[in-house]
Amino acid sequence: MKFRTQRISWLFFATCMLLLCLQIVYGFIMGFAHMGYDVLHDYIPFNTARATHTNVLVVWLLCGFMGAAYYIVPEESGRELWSPKLAVVQWASLLLVAVTAVIGFHFNWWEGRKFLEIPRPLDYLVVINVLSFVLNIGMTTFTGKRYTTTGMVLLVGLVSAALLYLPGMIWFDSQVMDSYFRWWVVHLWVEGVWELIMGAIMSYLLIKLTGVDREVIEKWLYIIVGLTFVSGILGTGHHYYWIGAPEYWLIVGGVFSALEPLAFLGMALYGVTMARRGGRKHPNKIAMYWTVGCGIMSFVGAGFLGFAHTLPSVNIYTHGTLVTAMHGHLAFWGAYAMIVLAIISYAMPQMTGRKFFDTWVPEWAFWISNIGMLSMTCAFAVAGVTQVYLERRVGMDFLEVQAAVAVHFTALVLAASLFTLGILLFIYDFIRYGFPSDEAVEGAAEPEAAAAK
Amino acid sequence: MLSKSQARLFFAVATGGFSFVFLGLTVDTVMQVPERSHSENITEEVIHGKELWESNNCMGCHTLLGEGAYYAPELTKVVDRRGAEWMRIFLRDPQAMFPGQRKMVQYDFTEDEISALIAFFDWNGKIDTNGFPAEHDLAPPAPVVVAATSGADAMATAPAMVATVCMACHAVGGNGGNIGPAFEGVGNRYTEDELDRWLADPASVKPGTAMPNLGLADDVRGDLVEWLMTLD
Ligand code: HEM
Ligand code: HEM
Ligand SMILES: [Fe+2]
């Protein structure tokens, strides 16, 4: 860590850990409900559990991105954070909004649109919050000593993510228009601007961990995020097939979304080749695991499993079934959860000055959580394909089919337990590192700084 | 090999170009959607239904237009599938209609709110969705109804409600649900009076029964009883 104020990101990372636990608890509630044990129905009906599960996911990922930005941007622009006080206020208010929203869900208070369940009045607070974050990061960048591609791509990604939240706040009388613009948030986030954020964090980590020349890494960053937008913008069409939008979206969405895996293939190759090419062995091996793992798993979850149901001829059957949930889990995990865990793994030793590199805990956390998540994906896949076959093709009644696939939710819950074990190990390691310390500030002079000049 | 500034140019041109095309297509879509979705039929009632749909987060269990959660049935074509009459009875007391099954939240909707929800579903069901939900292409061929069975005869004289409501749970001539007993022979088992009391309030006849109180008006009930008595 070069600057004192980078330590602020610890607050955000710790929040990630807490919210991840909460997300998992609500995941289990839904898993049991699908098995037939909706015992909490009177207190936490399924829609409450689901809204909590997915919104807490989005909030902890955003928290992770913000933490990453507070860590990376000072270093990339060569100065302390513009206003550390504002950053702390921003953190506290974000947490307050999130907690209020989650409590609201338990009292039937929400906007009631998938992934945008946060009640409309709170949306304005989210906007103010994100603006103050962007201001802080923006001022740090523009008054800094240098501009780097990594820093700029991160900033552009964060600012566009904030702007794209706005179309999701508009009320429409028509369900079709409602859905059309809802995807400007949901799709253009995860298959657009969030990939910029992911790419920038990955590029930062690769620069730090591999010792490959910054110019080379950043050139590829441009190409990958370029591919993201070539395919991802018009790829939004894969959500417009069946909602009442014109027929040409079947072709536009089909063709361009079929190209989207290229960007993720790029991420995977990026991680693997840079790791190979880099001569230097960074002692923080586990951060390298998460970084390269993120590239690979994002390709499997988003690229490969996304492609599996993106063509209209397949999607007409799989649309809105558990097949989508299969893809949603591995994509969010591989691309965004793993990149956040990667930056946390990298930053913790830097911020605290404690270098516990040679223990088994983080390595097991990595393998167990990944194997757990892959097994969960398989459980969803079997349930999903069976559902598509019986309900959508044979025409069996919905509830009968659900009873038939309930057994796969037992498998899901078992796999999820394994996954949870991995996450608990990760959190144990996080706690073991303790708080950031001032001694870590000079002590951690990075080899990259020396190499760059 | 590409230089870094060429790579940056590629990024900028791709982003700008494709955003431009996307905005163009959006303008065209916004112009076409009113016709494809019959937006002239979006009445106050439909809008009220949408408000109820969102303020209760029905999408947290159901899908509509294939979007939402995977815990409860897809609702785009629910009015075609179930009919307004069934939906009205169902929405008054969802758990009564599917005893012992996966639970829906018990909302205490007023009759007006129920009408608004049904209007909202009805409007959604008429959107041109490019063919979603698809035909069940592997569906077993519809059972060949033997013309002489009593079931086929019976259905010819049945009040409309039998097909739309009762057969969700009861079978006639081998078609229908299996939550309650098949109707065959029911006219022999009960008297007119017993059937009338049963339909008026099943729980008062048999506490704890899974047959819901359907809130039937007197004349509707009279027609049903008359028809049930013909099944012997
Ligand atoms: C990291 C990137 C990605 C994430 C986090 C992600 C996540 C998700 C989620 C959560 C959904 C459910 C959305 C909803 O119904 O509201 C979804 C749907 C979908 N995704 Fe992705 N996705 C990613 C990338 C991709 C890619 C690259 C493709 C295509 C190659 C793809 C294809 C699809 C399709 C076709 C659907 C619609 C499923 C349906 O019709 O129900 N996704 N994705
Ligand atoms: C560990 C235990 C977990 C369990 C038991 C679990 C279970 C579930 C279940 C049952 C659903 C609802 C599907 C439905 O609508 O019927 C769901 C939705 C979802 N979960 Fe999880 N989950 C877990 C962890 C995670 C993690 C770690 C992530 C992200 C990295 C995640 C991301 C999602 C997403 C994005 C959805 C929405 C999917 C869609 O709409 O297609 N879950 N989860
Ligand atoms: Fe998408």
PDB file of N, CA, C and O in Angstrom, chain A residues 74-100:
ATOM      1  N   PRO A  74      -6.210   5.716  -6.047  1.00  0.00           N
ATOM      2  CA  PRO A  74      -5.109   6.525  -5.526  1.00  0.00           C
ATOM      3  C   PRO A  74      -3.761   6.067  -6.085  1.00  0.00           C
ATOM      4  O   PRO A  74      -2.926   6.891  -6.470  1.00  0.00           O
ATOM      5  N   GLU A  75      -3.593   4.763  -6.157  1.00  0.00           N
ATOM      6  CA  GLU A  75      -2.307   4.266  -6.613  1.00  0.00           C
ATOM      7  C   GLU A  75      -2.080   4.565  -8.090  1.00  0.00           C
ATOM      8  O   GLU A  75      -0.991   4.973  -8.491  1.00  0.00           O
ATOM      9  N   GLU A  76      -3.124   4.379  -8.891  1.00  0.00           N
ATOM     10  CA  GLU A  76      -2.973   4.631 -10.323  1.00  0.00           C
ATOM     11  C   GLU A  76      -2.785   6.116 -10.608  1.00  0.00           C
ATOM     12  O   GLU A  76      -2.151   6.485 -11.593  1.00  0.00           O
ATOM     13  N   SER A  77      -3.394   6.992  -9.777  1.00  0.00           N
ATOM     14  CA  SER A  77      -3.224   8.407 -10.081  1.00  0.00           C
ATOM     15  C   SER A  77      -2.144   9.057  -9.212  1.00  0.00           C
ATOM     16  O   SER A  77      -1.893  10.251  -9.337  1.00  0.00           O
ATOM     17  N   GLY A  78      -1.528   8.272  -8.346  1.00  0.00           N
ATOM     18  CA  GLY A  78      -0.369   8.775  -7.625  1.00  0.00           C
ATOM     19  C   GLY A  78      -0.662   9.845  -6.583  1.00  0.00           C
ATOM     20  O   GLY A  78       0.111  10.776  -6.390  1.00  0.00           O
ATOM     21  N   ARG A  79      -1.795   9.747  -5.898  1.00  0.00           N
ATOM     22  CA  ARG A  79      -2.053  10.698  -4.808  1.00  0.00           C
ATOM     23  C   ARG A  79      -3.014  10.065  -3.797  1.00  0.00           C
ATOM     24  O   ARG A  79      -3.646   9.058  -4.075  1.00  0.00           O
ATOM     25  N   GLU A  80      -3.115  10.739  -2.622  1.00  0.00           N
ATOM     26  CA  GLU A  80      -4.094  10.274  -1.641  1.00  0.00           C
ATOM     27  C   GLU A  80      -5.498  10.484  -2.196  1.00  0.00           C
ATOM     28  O   GLU A  80      -5.706  11.305  -3.092  1.00  0.00           O
ATOM     29  N   LEU A  81      -6.452   9.781  -1.602  1.00  0.00           N
ATOM     30  CA  LEU A  81      -7.847   9.947  -2.001  1.00  0.00           C
ATOM     31  C   LEU A  81      -8.275  11.399  -1.784  1.00  0.00           C
ATOM     32  O   LEU A  81      -7.856  12.044  -0.826  1.00  0.00           O
ATOM     33  N   TRP A  82      -9.119  11.902  -2.693  1.00  0.00           N
ATOM     34  CA  TRP A  82      -9.512  13.313  -2.638  1.00  0.00           C
ATOM     35  C   TRP A  82     -10.147  13.647  -1.293  1.00  0.00           C
ATOM     36  O   TRP A  82      -9.760  14.599  -0.636  1.00  0.00           O
ATOM     37  N   SER A  83     -11.145  12.862  -0.873  1.00  0.00           N
ATOM     38  CA  SER A  83     -11.751  13.112   0.429  1.00  0.00           C
ATOM     39  C   SER A  83     -12.070  11.821   1.166  1.00  0.00           C
ATOM     40  O   SER A  83     -13.107  11.210   0.948  1.00  0.00           O
ATOM     41  N   PRO A  84     -11.174  11.421   2.062  1.00  0.00           N
ATOM     42  CA  PRO A  84     -11.437  10.184   2.816  1.00  0.00           C
ATOM     43  C   PRO A  84     -12.698  10.288   3.663  1.00  0.00           C
ATOM     44  O   PRO A  84     -13.415   9.308   3.849  1.00  0.00           O
ATOM     45  N   LYS A  85     -13.011  11.495   4.164  1.00  0.00           N
ATOM     46  CA  LYS A  85     -14.215  11.641   4.998  1.00  0.00           C
ATOM     47  C   LYS A  85     -15.464  11.322   4.196  1.00  0.00           C
ATOM     48  O   LYS A  85     -16.349  10.591   4.628  1.00  0.00           O
ATOM     49  N   LEU A  86     -15.508  11.892   2.978  1.00  0.00           N
ATOM     50  CA  LEU A  86     -16.658  11.648   2.116  1.00  0.00           C
ATOM     51  C   LEU A  86     -16.801  10.152   1.860  1.00  0.00           C
ATOM     52  O   LEU A  86     -17.901   9.600   1.849  1.00  0.00           O
ATOM     53  N   ALA A  87     -15.652   9.482   1.703  1.00  0.00           N
ATOM     54  CA  ALA A  87     -15.701   8.046   1.414  1.00  0.00           C
ATOM     55  C   ALA A  87     -16.331   7.282   2.567  1.00  0.00           C
ATOM     56  O   ALA A  87     -17.125   6.367   2.357  1.00  0.00           O
ATOM     57  N   VAL A  88     -15.996   7.673   3.792  1.00  0.00           N
ATOM     58  CA  VAL A  88     -16.568   6.969   4.939  1.00  0.00           C
ATOM     59  C   VAL A  88     -18.070   7.244   5.039  1.00  0.00           C
ATOM     60  O   VAL A  88     -18.871   6.327   5.276  1.00  0.00           O
ATOM     61  N   VAL A  89     -18.446   8.506   4.814  1.00  0.00           N
ATOM     62  CA  VAL A  89     -19.868   8.841   4.847  1.00  0.00           C
ATOM     63  C   VAL A  89     -20.606   8.054   3.766  1.00  0.00           C
ATOM     64  O   VAL A  89     -21.694   7.518   3.979  1.00  0.00           O
ATOM     65  N   GLN A  90     -19.983   7.971   2.608  1.00  0.00           N
ATOM     66  CA  GLN A  90     -20.601   7.261   1.497  1.00  0.00           C
ATOM     67  C   GLN A  90     -20.786   5.780   1.855  1.00  0.00           C
ATOM     68  O   GLN A  90     -21.831   5.190   1.591  1.00  0.00           O
ATOM     69  N   TRP A  91     -19.788   5.207   2.481  1.00  0.00           N
ATOM     70  CA  TRP A  91     -19.884   3.799   2.890  1.00  0.00           C
ATOM     71  C   TRP A  91     -21.043   3.604   3.860  1.00  0.00           C
ATOM     72  O   TRP A  91     -21.881   2.727   3.687  1.00  0.00           O
ATOM     73  N   ALA A  92     -21.094   4.485   4.866  1.00  0.00           N
ATOM     74  CA  ALA A  92     -22.120   4.326   5.896  1.00  0.00           C
ATOM     75  C   ALA A  92     -23.512   4.491   5.294  1.00  0.00           C
ATOM     76  O   ALA A  92     -24.442   3.743   5.610  1.00  0.00           O
ATOM     77  N   SER A  93     -23.658   5.458   4.384  1.00  0.00           N
ATOM     78  CA  SER A  93     -24.995   5.684   3.851  1.00  0.00           C
ATOM     79  C   SER A  93     -25.400   4.556   2.905  1.00  0.00           C
ATOM     80  O   SER A  93     -26.564   4.176   2.843  1.00  0.00           O
ATOM     81  N   LEU A  94     -24.424   3.988   2.194  1.00  0.00           N
ATOM     82  CA  LEU A  94     -24.749   2.859   1.321  1.00  0.00           C
ATOM     83  C   LEU A  94     -25.281   1.698   2.153  1.00  0.00           C
ATOM     84  O   LEU A  94     -26.282   1.065   1.831  1.00  0.00           O
ATOM     85  N   LEU A  95     -24.603   1.462   3.257  1.00  0.00           N
ATOM     86  CA  LEU A  95     -25.003   0.364   4.131  1.00  0.00           C
ATOM     87  C   LEU A  95     -26.399   0.615   4.697  1.00  0.00           C
ATOM     88  O   LEU A  95     -27.245  -0.282   4.747  1.00  0.00           O
ATOM     89  N   LEU A  96     -26.642   1.877   5.059  1.00  0.00           N
ATOM     90  CA  LEU A  96     -27.943   2.234   5.617  1.00  0.00           C
ATOM     91  C   LEU A  96     -29.062   1.997   4.601  1.00  0.00           C
ATOM     92  O   LEU A  96     -30.109   1.419   4.921  1.00  0.00           O
ATOM     93  N   VAL A  97     -28.823   2.413   3.369  1.00  0.00           N
ATOM     94  CA  VAL A  97     -29.839   2.215   2.332  1.00  0.00           C
ATOM     95  C   VAL A  97     -30.083   0.718   2.135  1.00  0.00           C
ATOM     96  O   VAL A  97     -31.233   0.263   2.049  1.00  0.00           O
ATOM     97  N   ALA A  98     -29.001  -0.048   2.087  1.00  0.00           N
ATOM     98  CA  ALA A  98     -29.142  -1.485   1.843  1.00  0.00           C
ATOM     99  C   ALA A  98     -29.944  -2.139   2.962  1.00  0.00           C
ATOM    100  O   ALA A  98     -30.854  -2.930   2.721  1.00  0.00           O
ATOM    101  N   VAL A  99     -29.598  -1.784   4.210  1.00  0.00           N
ATOM    102  CA  VAL A  99     -30.299  -2.395   5.338  1.00  0.00           C
ATOM    103  C   VAL A  99     -31.774  -1.999   5.329  1.00  0.00           C
ATOM    104  O   VAL A  99     -32.659  -2.836   5.533  1.00  0.00           O
ATOM    105  N   THR A 100     -32.046  -0.713   5.040  1.00  0.00           N
ATOM    106  CA  THR A 100     -33.441  -0.269   4.981  1.00  0.00           C
ATOM    107  C   THR A 100     -34.203  -1.047   3.919  1.00  0.00           C
ATOM    108  O   THR A 100     -35.335  -1.488   4.139  1.00  0.00           O
TER     109      THR A 100
END
